[in-house]
Coordinates of C-alpha atoms in Angstrom, one line a residue:
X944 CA -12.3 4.1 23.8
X945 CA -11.0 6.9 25.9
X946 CA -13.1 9.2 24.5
X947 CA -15.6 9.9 27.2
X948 CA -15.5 13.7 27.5
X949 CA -16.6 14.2 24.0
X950 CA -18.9 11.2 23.8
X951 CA -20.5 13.2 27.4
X952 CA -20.9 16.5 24.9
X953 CA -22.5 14.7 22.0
X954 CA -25.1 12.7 24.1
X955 CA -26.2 16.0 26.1
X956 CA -26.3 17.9 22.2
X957 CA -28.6 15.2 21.2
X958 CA -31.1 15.1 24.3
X959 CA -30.8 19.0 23.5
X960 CA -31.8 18.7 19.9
X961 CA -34.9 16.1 21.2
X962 CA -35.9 19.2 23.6
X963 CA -35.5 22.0 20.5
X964 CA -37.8 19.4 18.4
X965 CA -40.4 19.8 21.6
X966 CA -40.9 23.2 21.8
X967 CA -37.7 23.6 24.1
X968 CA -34.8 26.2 23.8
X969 CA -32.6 23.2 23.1
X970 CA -29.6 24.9 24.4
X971 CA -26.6 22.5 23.6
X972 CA -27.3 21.9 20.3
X973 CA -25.9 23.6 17.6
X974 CA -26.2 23.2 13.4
X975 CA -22.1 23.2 12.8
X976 CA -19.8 20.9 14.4
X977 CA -16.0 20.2 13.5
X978 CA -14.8 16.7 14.8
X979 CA -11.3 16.8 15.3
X980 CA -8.2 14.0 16.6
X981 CA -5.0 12.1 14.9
X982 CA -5.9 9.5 12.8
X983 CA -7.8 6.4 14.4
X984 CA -9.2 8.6 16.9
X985 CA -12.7 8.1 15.4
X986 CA -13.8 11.5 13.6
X987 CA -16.1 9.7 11.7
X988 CA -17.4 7.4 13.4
X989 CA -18.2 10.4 16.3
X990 CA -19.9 11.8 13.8
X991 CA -22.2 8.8 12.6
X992 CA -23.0 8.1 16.1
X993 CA -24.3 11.5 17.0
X994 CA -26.7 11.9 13.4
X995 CA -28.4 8.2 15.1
X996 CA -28.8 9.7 18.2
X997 CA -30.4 12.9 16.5
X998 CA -32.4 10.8 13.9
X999 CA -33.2 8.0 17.2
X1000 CA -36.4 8.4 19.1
X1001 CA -34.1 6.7 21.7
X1002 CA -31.5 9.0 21.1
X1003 CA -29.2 6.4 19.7
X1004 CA -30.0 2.5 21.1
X1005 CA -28.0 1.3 17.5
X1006 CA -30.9 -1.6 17.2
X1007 CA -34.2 0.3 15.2
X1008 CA -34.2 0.7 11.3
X1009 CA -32.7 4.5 12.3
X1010 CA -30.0 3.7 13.7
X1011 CA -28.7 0.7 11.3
X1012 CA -29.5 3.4 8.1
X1013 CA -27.1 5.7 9.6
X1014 CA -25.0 2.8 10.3
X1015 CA -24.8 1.4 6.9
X1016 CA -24.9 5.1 4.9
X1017 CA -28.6 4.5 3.3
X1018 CA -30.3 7.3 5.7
X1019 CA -32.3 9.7 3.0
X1020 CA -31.6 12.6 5.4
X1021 CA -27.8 11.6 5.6
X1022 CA -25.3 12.6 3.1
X1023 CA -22.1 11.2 3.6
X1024 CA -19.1 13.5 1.8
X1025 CA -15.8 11.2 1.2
X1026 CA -13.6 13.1 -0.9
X1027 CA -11.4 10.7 -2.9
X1028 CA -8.8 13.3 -5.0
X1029 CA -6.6 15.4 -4.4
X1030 CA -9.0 18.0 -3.3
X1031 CA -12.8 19.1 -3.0
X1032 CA -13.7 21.8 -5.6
X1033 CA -16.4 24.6 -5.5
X1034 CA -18.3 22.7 -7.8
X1035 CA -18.5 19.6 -5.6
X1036 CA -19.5 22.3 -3.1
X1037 CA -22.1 23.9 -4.5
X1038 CA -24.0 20.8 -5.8
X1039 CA -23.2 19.7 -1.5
X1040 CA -24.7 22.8 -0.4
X1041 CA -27.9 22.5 -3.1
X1042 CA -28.5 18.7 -1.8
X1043 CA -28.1 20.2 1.8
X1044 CA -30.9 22.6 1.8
X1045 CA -33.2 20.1 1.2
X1046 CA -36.2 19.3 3.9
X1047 CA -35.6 16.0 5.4
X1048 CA -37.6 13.3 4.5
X1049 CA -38.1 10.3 7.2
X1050 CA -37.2 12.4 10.5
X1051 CA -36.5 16.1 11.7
X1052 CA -33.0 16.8 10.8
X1053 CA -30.7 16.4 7.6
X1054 CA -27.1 15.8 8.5
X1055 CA -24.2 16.9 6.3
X1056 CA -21.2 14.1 7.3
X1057 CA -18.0 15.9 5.3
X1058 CA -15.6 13.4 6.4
X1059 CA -11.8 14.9 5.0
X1060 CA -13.3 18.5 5.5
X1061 CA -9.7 20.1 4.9
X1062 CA -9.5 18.8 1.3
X1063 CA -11.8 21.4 0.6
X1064 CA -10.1 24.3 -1.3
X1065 CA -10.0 28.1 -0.9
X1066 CA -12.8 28.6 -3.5
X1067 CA -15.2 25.8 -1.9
X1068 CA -14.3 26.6 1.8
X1069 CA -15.7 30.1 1.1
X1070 CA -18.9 28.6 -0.2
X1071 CA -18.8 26.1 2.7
X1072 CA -18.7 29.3 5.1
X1073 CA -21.9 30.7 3.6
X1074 CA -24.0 27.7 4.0
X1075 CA -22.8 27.3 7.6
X1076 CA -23.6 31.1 8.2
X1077 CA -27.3 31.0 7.0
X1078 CA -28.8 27.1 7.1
X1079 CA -31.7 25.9 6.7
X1080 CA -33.5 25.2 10.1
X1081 CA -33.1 21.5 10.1
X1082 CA -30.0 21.0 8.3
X1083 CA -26.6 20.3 10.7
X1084 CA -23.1 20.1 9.5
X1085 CA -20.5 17.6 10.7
X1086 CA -16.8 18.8 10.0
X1087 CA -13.9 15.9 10.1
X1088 CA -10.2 17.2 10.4
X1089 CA -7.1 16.3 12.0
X1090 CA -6.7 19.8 13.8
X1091 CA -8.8 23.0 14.0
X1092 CA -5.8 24.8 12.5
X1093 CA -6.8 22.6 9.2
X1094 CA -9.6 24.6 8.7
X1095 CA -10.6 28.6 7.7
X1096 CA -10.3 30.5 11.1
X1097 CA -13.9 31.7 10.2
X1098 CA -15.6 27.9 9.3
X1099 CA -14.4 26.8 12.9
X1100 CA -15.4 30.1 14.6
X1101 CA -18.7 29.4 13.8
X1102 CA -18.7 25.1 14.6
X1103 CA -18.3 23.6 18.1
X1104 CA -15.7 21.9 18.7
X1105 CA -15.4 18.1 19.5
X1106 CA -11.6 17.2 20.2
X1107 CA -11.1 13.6 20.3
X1108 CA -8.1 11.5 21.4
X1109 CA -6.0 8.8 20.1
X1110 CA -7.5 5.8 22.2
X1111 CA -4.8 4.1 24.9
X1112 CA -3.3 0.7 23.0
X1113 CA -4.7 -1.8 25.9
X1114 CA -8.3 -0.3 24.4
X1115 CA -7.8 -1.2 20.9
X1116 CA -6.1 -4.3 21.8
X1117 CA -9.4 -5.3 23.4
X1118 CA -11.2 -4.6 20.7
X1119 CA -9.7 -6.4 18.5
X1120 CA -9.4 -9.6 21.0
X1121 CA -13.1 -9.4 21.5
X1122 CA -15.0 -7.8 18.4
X1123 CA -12.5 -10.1 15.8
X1124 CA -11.2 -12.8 17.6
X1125 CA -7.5 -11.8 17.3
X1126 CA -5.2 -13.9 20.0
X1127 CA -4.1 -11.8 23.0
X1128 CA -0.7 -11.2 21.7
X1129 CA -1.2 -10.3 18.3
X1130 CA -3.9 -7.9 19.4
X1131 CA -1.2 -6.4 21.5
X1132 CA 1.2 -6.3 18.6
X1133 CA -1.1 -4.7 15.9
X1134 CA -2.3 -2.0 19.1
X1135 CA 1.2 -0.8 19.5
X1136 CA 2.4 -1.0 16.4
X1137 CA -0.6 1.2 14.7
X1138 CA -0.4 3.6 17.8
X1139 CA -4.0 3.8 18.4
X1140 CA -5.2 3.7 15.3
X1141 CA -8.2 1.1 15.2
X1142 CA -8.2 0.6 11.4
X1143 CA -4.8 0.0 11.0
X1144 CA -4.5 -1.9 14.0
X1145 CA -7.1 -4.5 12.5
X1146 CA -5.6 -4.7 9.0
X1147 CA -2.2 -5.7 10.6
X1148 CA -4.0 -8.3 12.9
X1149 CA -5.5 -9.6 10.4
X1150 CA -3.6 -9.0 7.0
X1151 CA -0.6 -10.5 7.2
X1152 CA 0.3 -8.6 3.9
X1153 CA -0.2 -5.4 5.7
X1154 CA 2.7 -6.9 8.3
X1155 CA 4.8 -7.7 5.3
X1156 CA 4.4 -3.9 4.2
X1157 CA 5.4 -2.3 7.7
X1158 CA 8.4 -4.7 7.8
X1159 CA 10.1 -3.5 4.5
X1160 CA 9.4 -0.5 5.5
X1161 CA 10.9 -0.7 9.1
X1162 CA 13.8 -2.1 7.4
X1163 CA 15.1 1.0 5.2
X1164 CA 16.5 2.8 8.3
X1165 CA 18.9 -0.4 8.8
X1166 CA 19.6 -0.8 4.8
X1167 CA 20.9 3.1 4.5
X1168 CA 24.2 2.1 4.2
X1169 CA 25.2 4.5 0.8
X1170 CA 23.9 6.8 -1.8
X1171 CA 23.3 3.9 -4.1
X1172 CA 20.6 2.1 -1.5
X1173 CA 18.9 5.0 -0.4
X1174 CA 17.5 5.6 -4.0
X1175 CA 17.1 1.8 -4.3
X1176 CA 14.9 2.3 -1.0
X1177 CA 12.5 5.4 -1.8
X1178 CA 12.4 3.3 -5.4
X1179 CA 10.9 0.5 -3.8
X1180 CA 8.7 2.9 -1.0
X1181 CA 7.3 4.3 -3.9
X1182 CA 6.6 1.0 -6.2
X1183 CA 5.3 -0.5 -3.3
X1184 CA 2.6 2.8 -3.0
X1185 CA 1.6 2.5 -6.5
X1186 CA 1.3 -1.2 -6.9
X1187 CA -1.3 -0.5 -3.9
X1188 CA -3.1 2.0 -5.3
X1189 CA -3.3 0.0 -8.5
X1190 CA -4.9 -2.3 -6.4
X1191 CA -7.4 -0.2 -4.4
X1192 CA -8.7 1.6 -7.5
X1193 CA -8.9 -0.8 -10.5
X1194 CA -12.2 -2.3 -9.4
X1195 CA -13.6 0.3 -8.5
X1196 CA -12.5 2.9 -11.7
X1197 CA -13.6 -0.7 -13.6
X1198 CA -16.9 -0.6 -12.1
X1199 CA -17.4 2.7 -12.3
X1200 CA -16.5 3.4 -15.8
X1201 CA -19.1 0.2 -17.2
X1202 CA -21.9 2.2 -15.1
X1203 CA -21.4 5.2 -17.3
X1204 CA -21.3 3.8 -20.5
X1205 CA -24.6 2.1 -19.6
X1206 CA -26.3 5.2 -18.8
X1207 CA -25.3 7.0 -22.0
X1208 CA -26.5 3.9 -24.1
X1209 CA -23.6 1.6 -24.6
X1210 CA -25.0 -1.9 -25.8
X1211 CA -28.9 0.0 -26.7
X1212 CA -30.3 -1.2 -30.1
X1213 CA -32.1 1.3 -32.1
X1214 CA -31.0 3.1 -35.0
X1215 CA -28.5 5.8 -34.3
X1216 CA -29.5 5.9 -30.9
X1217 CA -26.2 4.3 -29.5
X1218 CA -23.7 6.5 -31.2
X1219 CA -25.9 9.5 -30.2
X1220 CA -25.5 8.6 -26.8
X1221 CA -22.1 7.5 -26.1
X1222 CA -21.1 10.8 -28.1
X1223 CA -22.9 12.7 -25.7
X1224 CA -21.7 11.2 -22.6
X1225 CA -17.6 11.8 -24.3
X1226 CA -17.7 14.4 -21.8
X1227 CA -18.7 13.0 -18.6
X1228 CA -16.6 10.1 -19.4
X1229 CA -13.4 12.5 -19.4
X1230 CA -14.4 14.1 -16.3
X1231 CA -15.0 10.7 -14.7
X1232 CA -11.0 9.5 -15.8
X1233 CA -9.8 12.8 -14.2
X1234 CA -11.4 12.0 -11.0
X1235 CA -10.2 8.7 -10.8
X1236 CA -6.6 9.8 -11.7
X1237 CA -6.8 11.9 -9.1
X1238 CA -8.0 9.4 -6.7
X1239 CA -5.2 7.0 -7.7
X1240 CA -2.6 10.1 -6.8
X1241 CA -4.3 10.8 -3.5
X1242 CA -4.3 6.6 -2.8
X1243 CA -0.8 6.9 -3.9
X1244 CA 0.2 9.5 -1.5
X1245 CA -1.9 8.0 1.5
X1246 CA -0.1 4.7 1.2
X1247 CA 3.5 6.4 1.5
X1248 CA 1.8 8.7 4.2
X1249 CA 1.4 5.7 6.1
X1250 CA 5.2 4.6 5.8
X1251 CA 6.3 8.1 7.0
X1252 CA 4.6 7.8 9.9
X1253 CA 6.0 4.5 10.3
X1254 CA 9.2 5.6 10.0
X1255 CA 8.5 8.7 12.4
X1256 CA 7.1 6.3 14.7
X1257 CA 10.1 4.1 14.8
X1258 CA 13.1 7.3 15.0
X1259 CA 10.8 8.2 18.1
X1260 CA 11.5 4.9 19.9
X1261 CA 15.0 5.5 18.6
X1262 CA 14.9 8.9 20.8
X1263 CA 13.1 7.7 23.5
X1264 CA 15.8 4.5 24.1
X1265 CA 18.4 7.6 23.8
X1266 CA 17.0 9.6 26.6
X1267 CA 16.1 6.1 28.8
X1268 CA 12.5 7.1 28.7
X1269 CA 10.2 4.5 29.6
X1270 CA 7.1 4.8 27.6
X1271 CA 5.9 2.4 25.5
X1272 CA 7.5 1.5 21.8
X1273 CA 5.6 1.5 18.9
X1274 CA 8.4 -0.7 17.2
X1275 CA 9.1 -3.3 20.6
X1276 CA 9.3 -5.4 17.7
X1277 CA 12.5 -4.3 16.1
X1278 CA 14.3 -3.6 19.4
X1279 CA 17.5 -4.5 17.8
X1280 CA 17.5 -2.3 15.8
X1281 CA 16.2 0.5 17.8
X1282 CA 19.4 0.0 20.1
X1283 CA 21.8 -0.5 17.6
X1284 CA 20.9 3.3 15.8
X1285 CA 20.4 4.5 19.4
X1286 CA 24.1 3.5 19.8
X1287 CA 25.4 5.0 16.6
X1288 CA 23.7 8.1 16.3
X1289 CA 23.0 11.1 19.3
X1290 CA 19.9 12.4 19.8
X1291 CA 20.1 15.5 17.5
X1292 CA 21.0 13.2 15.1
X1293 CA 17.6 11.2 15.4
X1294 CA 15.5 14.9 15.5
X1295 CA 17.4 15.5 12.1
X1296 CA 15.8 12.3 10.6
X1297 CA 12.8 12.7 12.2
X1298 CA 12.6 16.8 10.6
X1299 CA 13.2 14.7 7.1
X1300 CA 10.4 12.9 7.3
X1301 CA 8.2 15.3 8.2
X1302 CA 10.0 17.3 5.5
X1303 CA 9.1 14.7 2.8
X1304 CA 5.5 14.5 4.0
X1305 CA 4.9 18.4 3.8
X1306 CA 6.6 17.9 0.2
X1307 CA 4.5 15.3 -0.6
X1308 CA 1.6 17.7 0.7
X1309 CA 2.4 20.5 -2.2
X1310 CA 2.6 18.0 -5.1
X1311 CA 6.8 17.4 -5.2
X1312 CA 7.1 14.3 -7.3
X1313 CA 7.1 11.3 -4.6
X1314 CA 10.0 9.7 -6.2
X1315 CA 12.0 12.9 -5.7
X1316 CA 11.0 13.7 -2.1
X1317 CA 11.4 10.3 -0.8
X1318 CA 14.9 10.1 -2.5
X1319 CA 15.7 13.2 -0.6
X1320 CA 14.5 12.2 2.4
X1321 CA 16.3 8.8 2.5
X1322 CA 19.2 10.1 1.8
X1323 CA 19.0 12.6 4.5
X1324 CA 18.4 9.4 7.0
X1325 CA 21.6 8.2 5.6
X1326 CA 23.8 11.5 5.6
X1327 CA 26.2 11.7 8.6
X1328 CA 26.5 14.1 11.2
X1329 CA 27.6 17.3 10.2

């Protein structure tokens, strides 16, 4: 979906790779890549789609047992790096770099898919650097990020760059009408309102809880009417995160946590041999509640992510009714209100709100306490013009 340039690169870099595998110079092809775009532009899925056309004999026809392994994440030569906490250590890194100098197993190349690349820290991106300088023959890295400018100067010196694009609303929109059966107008709805972003655009289609969440949060500009409320506000922003996170995680830290005490013995008969175990594995179970706290804090800080850019999304409309620009809204939907603030406020005034969003978010970023930095940034939504 608008993405034809890059889609052009990554076809040509896998006939390339084909003609390196013959005997061929294989120029075109290259063993680092860094997949770039805003979120919903597809970084990942880029990605996945060029290791099947480099593991395809066709080159990527998405129909043989190659292409539906890469598809579903159960390739052997495809490891598939999702980091879930805060950050991705050295540690995590080194044990990546280990697994990725392995020969590959069913086909010619072993792909490296680090989806969230710029989570890695200062310690593992220098580690990251090395592997990338000196590979193994067959091994190719695939980089996600937002921006190049997320990444070491030196990591993305040595990748090619693939710069994708958030993908125009009537695309999505048709996606969503065709591949899940949305109605023409709700499709249109959930494409504007999540600004490209496929993902988001199919849980609002199709969650109406997800519309319940970006219509509280759509409503805190209009409820800023004091001190008092704009607490009450980041209060319930920040509830509303947690609750969610709550949610995402439980099953899964659940699941996880019942898996480990089965490896280290819990419920084995045999004298001794279950307290030996589960004594032993006091350790990994520690390190295993430390990850998922810090998976619930990252959840945590996603979810009220999301409402930012909400909220940055809908003080842009408010601009762009100041200036009479006519470009599409993200929040058509809340017109009323969009007018109304356009009417009360001037357009410096709507770059000051927008600057405390983005504020909160680059707070957010550096660990502030969510509560705090939201309650600073609603109030700032709320404090008149100087």
């Amino acid at each position: 979906m608008g993405q034809e340039r890059a889609a052009a690169t990554l076809r040509r870099a896998a006939a390339a790779g084909a003609d390196l595998l013959a005997g061929g110079r294989g120029a075109g092809m290259t063993h680092a890549w860094l997949f770039t775009g805003p979120p919903g532009s597809g970084r990942e899925e880029a990605a996945r789609a060029f290791t099947a056309a480099l593991f395809c004999p066709d080159q990527g026809c998405g129909h043989c047992d190659m292409c539906h392994q890469v598809a579903v994440g159960s390739h052997p030569d495809l490891e598939i790096v999702r980091p879930q906490g805060l950050s991705y250590g050295i540690k995590d890194t080194r044990r990546l770099i280990l697994r990725a100098a392995g020969a590959p197993t069913l086909g010619h190349w072993r792909v490296v898919l680090f989806e969230d690349a710029d989570r890695a820290t200062e310690g593992a991106s220098n580690a990251l650097l090395k592997a990338i300088e000196e590979p193994p023959p067959r091994t190719v890295w695939l980089l996600c990020a937002p921006s190049p400018d997320d990444m070491m100067i030196t990591i993305r010196s040595r990748c090619r760059l693939v710069t994708l694009v958030t993908p125009p609303t009537a695309a999505v929109a048709h996606v969503l009408a065709t591949r899940e059966n949305v109605p023409p107008a709700m499709a249109e709805f959930a494409a504007r309102a999540a600004q490209g972003h496929i993902d988001r655009a199919r849980r609002l289609a199709l969650d109406e809880e997800a519309r319940a969440r970006r219509e509280a949060v759509l409503s805190i500009p209009r409820s800023l009417t004091g001190v008092g409320e704009c607490v009450m506000a980041a209060e319930r922003l920040v509830k509303t995160a947690e609750d969610e996170a709550a949610a995402v995680t439980a099953v899964l830290n659940e699941s996880e946590i019942t898996e480990l005490r089965q490896v280290y013995g819990e419920g084995s008969t045999g004298k001794g041999l279950n307290r030996g175990l589960i004594r032993g594995g006091a350790g990994a179970l520690k390190d295993l509640e430390d990850r998922q706290k810090s998976r619930a804090t990252r959840t945590k800080r996603d979810v009220i992510d999301a409402s930012l850019l909400d909220l940055v999304a809908f003080y842009r409309d408010v601009l762009a009714v100041q200036f009479g620009a006519h470009v599409e809204l993200a929040s058509e939907d809340r017109r009323a209100d969009l007018d109304d603030l356009a009417r009360a406020s001037t357009p410096e005034d709507t770059l000051r709100r927008i600057d405390a969003i983005m504020r909160c978010r680059r707070r957010l970023a550096s660990n502030v306490s969510p509560q705090m930095a939201v309650e600073s940034m609603t109030i700032s939504l709320h404090r008149p013009r100087l």
